[in-house]
mmCIF file of C-alpha atoms in Angstrom:
data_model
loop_
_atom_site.group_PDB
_atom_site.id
_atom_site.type_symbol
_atom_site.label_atom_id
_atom_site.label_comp_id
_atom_site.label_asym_id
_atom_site.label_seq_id
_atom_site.Cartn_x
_atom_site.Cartn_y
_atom_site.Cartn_z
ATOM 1 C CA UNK P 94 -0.400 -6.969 -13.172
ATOM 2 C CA UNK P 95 2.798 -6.488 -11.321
ATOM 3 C CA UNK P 96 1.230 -7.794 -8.036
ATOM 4 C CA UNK P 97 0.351 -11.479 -9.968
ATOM 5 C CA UNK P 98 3.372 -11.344 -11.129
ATOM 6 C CA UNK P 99 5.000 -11.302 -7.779
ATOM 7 C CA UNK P 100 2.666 -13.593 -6.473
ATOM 8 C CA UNK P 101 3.670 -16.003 -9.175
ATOM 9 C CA UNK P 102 7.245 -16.035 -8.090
ATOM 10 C CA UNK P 103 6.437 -15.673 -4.840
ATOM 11 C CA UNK P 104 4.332 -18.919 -4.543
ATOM 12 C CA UNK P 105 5.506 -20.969 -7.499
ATOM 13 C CA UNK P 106 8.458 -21.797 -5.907
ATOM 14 C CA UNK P 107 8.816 -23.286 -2.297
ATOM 15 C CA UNK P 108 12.316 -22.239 -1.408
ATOM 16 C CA UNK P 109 14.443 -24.875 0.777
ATOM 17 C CA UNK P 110 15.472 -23.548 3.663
ATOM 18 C CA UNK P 111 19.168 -23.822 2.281
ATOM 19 C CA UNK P 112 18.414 -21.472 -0.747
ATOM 20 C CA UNK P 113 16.551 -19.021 1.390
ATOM 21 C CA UNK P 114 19.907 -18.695 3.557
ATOM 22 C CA UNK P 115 21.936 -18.550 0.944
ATOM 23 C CA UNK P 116 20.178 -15.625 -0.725
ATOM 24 C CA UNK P 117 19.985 -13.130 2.878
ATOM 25 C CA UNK P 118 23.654 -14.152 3.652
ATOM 26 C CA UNK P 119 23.994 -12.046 0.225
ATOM 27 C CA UNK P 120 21.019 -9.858 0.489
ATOM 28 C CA UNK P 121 22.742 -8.961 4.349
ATOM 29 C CA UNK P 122 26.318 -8.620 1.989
ATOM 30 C CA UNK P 123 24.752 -6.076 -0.307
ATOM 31 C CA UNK P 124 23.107 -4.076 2.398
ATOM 32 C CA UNK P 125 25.724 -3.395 5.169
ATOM 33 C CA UNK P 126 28.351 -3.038 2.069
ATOM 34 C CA UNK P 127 25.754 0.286 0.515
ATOM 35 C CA UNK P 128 24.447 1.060 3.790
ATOM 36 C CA UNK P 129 28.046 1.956 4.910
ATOM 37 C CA UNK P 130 28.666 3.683 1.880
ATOM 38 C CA UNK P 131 29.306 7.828 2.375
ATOM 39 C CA UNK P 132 25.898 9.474 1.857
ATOM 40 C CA UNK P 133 26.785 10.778 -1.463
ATOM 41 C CA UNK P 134 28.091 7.376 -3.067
ATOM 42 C CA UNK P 135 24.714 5.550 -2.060
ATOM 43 C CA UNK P 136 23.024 5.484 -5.386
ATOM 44 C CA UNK P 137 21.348 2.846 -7.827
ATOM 45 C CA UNK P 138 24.809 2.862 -9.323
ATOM 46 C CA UNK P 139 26.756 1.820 -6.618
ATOM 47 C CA UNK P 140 23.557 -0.630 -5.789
ATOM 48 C CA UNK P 141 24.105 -2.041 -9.156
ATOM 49 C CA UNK P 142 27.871 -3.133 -8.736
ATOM 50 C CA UNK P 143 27.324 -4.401 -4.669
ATOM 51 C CA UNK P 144 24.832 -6.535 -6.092
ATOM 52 C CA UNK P 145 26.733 -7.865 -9.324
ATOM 53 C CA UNK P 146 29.644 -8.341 -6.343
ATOM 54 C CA UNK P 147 28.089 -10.450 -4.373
ATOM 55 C CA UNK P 148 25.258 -12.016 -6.319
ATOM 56 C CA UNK P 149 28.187 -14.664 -6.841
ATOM 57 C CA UNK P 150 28.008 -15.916 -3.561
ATOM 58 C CA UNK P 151 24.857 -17.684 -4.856
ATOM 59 C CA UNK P 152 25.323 -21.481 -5.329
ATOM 60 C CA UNK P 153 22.907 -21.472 -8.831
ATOM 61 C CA UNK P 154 23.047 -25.435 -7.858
ATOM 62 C CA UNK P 155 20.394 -24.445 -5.037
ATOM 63 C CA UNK P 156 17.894 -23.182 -7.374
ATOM 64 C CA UNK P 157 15.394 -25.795 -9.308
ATOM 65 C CA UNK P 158 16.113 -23.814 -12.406
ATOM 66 C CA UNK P 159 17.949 -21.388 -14.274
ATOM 67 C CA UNK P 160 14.886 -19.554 -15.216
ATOM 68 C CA UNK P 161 14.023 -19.568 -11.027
ATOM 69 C CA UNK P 162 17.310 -18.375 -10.468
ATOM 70 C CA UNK P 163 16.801 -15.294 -12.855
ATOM 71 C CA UNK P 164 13.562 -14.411 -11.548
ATOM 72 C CA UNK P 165 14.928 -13.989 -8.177
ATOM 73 C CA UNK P 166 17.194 -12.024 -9.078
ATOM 74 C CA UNK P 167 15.701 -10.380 -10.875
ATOM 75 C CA UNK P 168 12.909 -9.474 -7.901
ATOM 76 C CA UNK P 169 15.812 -8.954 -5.606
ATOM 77 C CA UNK P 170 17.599 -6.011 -7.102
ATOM 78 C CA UNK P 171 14.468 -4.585 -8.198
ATOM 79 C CA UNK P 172 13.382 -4.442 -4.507
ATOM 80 C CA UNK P 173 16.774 -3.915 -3.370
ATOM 81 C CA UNK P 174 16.707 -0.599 -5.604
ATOM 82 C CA UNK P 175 13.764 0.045 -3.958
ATOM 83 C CA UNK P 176 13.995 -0.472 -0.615
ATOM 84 C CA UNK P 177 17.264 1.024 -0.602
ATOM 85 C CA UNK P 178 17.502 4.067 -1.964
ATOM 86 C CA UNK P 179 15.177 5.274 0.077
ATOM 87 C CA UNK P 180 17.544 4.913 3.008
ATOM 88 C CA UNK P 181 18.968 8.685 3.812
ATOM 89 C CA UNK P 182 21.243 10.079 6.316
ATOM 90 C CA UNK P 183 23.074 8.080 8.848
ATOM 91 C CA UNK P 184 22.797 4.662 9.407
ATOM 92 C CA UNK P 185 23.887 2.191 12.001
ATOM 93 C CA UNK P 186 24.052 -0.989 11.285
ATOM 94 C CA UNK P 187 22.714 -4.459 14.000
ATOM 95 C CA UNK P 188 22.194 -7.820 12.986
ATOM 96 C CA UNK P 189 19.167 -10.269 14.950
ATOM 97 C CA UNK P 190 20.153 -13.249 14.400
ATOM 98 C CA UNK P 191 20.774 -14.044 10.949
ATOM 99 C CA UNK P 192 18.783 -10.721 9.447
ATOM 100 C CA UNK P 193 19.961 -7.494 9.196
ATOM 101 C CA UNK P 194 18.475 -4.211 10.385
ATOM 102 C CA UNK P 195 19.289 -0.782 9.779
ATOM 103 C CA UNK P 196 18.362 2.401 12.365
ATOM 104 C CA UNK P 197 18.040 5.066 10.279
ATOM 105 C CA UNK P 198 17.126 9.083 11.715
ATOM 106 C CA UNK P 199 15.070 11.392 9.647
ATOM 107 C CA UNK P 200 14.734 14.626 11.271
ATOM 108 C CA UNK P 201 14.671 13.130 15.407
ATOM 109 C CA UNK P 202 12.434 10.398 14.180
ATOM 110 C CA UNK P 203 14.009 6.936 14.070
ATOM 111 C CA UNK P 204 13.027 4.062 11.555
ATOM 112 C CA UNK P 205 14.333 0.585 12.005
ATOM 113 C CA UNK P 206 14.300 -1.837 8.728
ATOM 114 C CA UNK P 207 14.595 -5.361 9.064
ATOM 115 C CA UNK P 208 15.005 -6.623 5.537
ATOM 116 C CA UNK P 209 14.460 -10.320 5.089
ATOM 117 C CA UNK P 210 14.487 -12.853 2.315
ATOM 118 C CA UNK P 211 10.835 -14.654 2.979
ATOM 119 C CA UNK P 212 8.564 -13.922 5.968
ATOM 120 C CA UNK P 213 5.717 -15.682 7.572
ATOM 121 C CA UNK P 214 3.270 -13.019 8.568
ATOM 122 C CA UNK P 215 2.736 -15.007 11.983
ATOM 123 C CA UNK P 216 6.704 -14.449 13.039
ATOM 124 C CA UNK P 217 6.796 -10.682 12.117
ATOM 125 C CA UNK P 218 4.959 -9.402 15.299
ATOM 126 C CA UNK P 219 8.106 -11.267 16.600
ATOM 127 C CA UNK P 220 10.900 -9.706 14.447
ATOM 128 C CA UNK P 221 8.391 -6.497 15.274
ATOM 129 C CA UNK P 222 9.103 -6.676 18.675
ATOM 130 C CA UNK P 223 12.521 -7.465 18.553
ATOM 131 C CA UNK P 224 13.432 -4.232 16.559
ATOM 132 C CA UNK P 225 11.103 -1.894 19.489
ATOM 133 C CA UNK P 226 13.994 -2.905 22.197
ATOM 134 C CA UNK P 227 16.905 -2.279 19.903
ATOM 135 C CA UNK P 228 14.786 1.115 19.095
ATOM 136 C CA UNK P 229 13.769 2.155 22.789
ATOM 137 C CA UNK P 230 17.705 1.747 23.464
ATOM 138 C CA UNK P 231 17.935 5.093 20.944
ATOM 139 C CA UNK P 232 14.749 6.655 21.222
ATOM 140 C CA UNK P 233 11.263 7.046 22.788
ATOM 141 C CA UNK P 234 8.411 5.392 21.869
ATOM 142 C CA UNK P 235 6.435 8.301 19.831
ATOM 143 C CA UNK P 236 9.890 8.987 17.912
ATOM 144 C CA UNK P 237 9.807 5.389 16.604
ATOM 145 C CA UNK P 238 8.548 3.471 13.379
ATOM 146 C CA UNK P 239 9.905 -0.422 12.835
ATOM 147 C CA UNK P 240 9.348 -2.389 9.261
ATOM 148 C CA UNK P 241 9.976 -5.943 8.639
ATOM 149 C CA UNK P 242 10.727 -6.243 4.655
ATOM 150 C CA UNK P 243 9.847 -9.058 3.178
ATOM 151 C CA UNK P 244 12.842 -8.063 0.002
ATOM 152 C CA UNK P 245 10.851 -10.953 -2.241
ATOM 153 C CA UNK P 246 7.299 -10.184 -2.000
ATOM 154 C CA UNK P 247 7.937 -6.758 -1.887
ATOM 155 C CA UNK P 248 5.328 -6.503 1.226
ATOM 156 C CA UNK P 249 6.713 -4.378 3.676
ATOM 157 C CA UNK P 250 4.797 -4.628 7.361
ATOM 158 C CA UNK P 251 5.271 -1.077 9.587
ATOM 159 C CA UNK P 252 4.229 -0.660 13.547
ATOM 160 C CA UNK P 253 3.820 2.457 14.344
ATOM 161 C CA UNK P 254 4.248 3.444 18.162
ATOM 162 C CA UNK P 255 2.926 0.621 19.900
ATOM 163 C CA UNK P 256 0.288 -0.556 17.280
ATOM 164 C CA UNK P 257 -0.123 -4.081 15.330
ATOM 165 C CA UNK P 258 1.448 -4.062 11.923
ATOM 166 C CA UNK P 259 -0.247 -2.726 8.964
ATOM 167 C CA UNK P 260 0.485 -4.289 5.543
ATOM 168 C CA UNK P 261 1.738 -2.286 2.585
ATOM 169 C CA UNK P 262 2.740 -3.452 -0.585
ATOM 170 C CA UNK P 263 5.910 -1.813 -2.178
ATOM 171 C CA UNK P 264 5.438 -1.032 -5.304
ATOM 172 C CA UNK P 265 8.444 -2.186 -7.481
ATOM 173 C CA UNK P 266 9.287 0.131 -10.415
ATOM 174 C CA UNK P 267 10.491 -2.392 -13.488
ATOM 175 C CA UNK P 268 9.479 -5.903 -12.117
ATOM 176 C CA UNK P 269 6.512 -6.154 -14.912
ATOM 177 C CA UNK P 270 8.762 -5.870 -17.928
ATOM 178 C CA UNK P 271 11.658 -8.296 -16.156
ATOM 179 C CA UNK P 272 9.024 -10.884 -15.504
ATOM 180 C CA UNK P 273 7.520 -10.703 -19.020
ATOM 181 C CA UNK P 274 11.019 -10.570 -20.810
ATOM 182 C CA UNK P 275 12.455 -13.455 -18.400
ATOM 183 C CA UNK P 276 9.215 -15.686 -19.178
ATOM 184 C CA UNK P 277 9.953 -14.093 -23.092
ATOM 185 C CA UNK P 278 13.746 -15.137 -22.901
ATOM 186 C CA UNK P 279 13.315 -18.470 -20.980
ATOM 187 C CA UNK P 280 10.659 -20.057 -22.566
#
């Protein structure tokens, strides 16, 4: 259920390529503002009031509706919760072009997370390869495990080593109640 859900969303809408800016300009925002957050103070909490922060910077005039507008945000800070409390330890911080990605070091091995608003599975081997230099400047090969993030589908695409990508879908705690109480609410 949750997964047609998201897929709803996820294709109903074609995005201009103004909105889709707009929204990782903030989605970037929300990150590097929790990512460089003390260890202690990174919590769904702290999530919560980045994300009511900066959610602002979103022209609602972009979206085709208020109801679209909701929806994505709703998606985004349920994947944002997601995807980033997950994210332990140190961080450091390095922007490719207009995405963000964050090096993160779990016990000597190093994960790099490029979180981005929409993705084309055809560029990620791209974005893929971009994050193995920044992550052979810090590490060696074996010691190294890059994601792209698509933050809206929820589909998160992880190269292992020198592999291709393998597709996972994250699995986004509340998104089936939002989606049925937004459709509920809206309607």
């Amino acid at each position: 259920m949750v997964n047609a859900n998201l897929q709803l969303i996820y294709s109903e809408y074609k995005l201009s390529h103004r909105l889709l800016n707009s929204i990782q300009k903030v989605v970037n925002k929300i990150v590097r503002e929790y990512c460089l957050q003390p260890v202690e103070e990174r919590h769904v909490v702290t999530l919560l009031k980045l994300i009511t922060t900066y959610k602002r910077d979103l022209n609602k005039g972009l979206f085709a509706t208020t109801k679209q507008y909701i929806e994505i945000l709703a998606v985004l800070v349920d994947h944002l919760i997601y995807t980033l409390t997950e994210v332990g330890g140190q961080v450091q911080i390095a922007g490719i072009g207009n995405d963000l990605s964050l090096i993160t070091d779990e016990d000597g091995k190093f994960i790099l997370k490029k979180i981005v608003v929409q993705v084309d599975s055809q560029i990620v081997p791209v974005y893929l390869q971009d994050l193995r230099k920044i992550g052979l400047k810090v590490c060696d090969e074996g010691d190294l495990t890059l994601e792209v993030i698509d933050i809206i589908s929820g589909k998160r695409y992880t190269s292992l080593q020198n592999t291709d990508y393998i597709q996972q879908e994250a699995y986004p705690y509340q998104i089936t109640n939002l989606i049925t109480d937004i459709n509920h609410f809206c309607s």
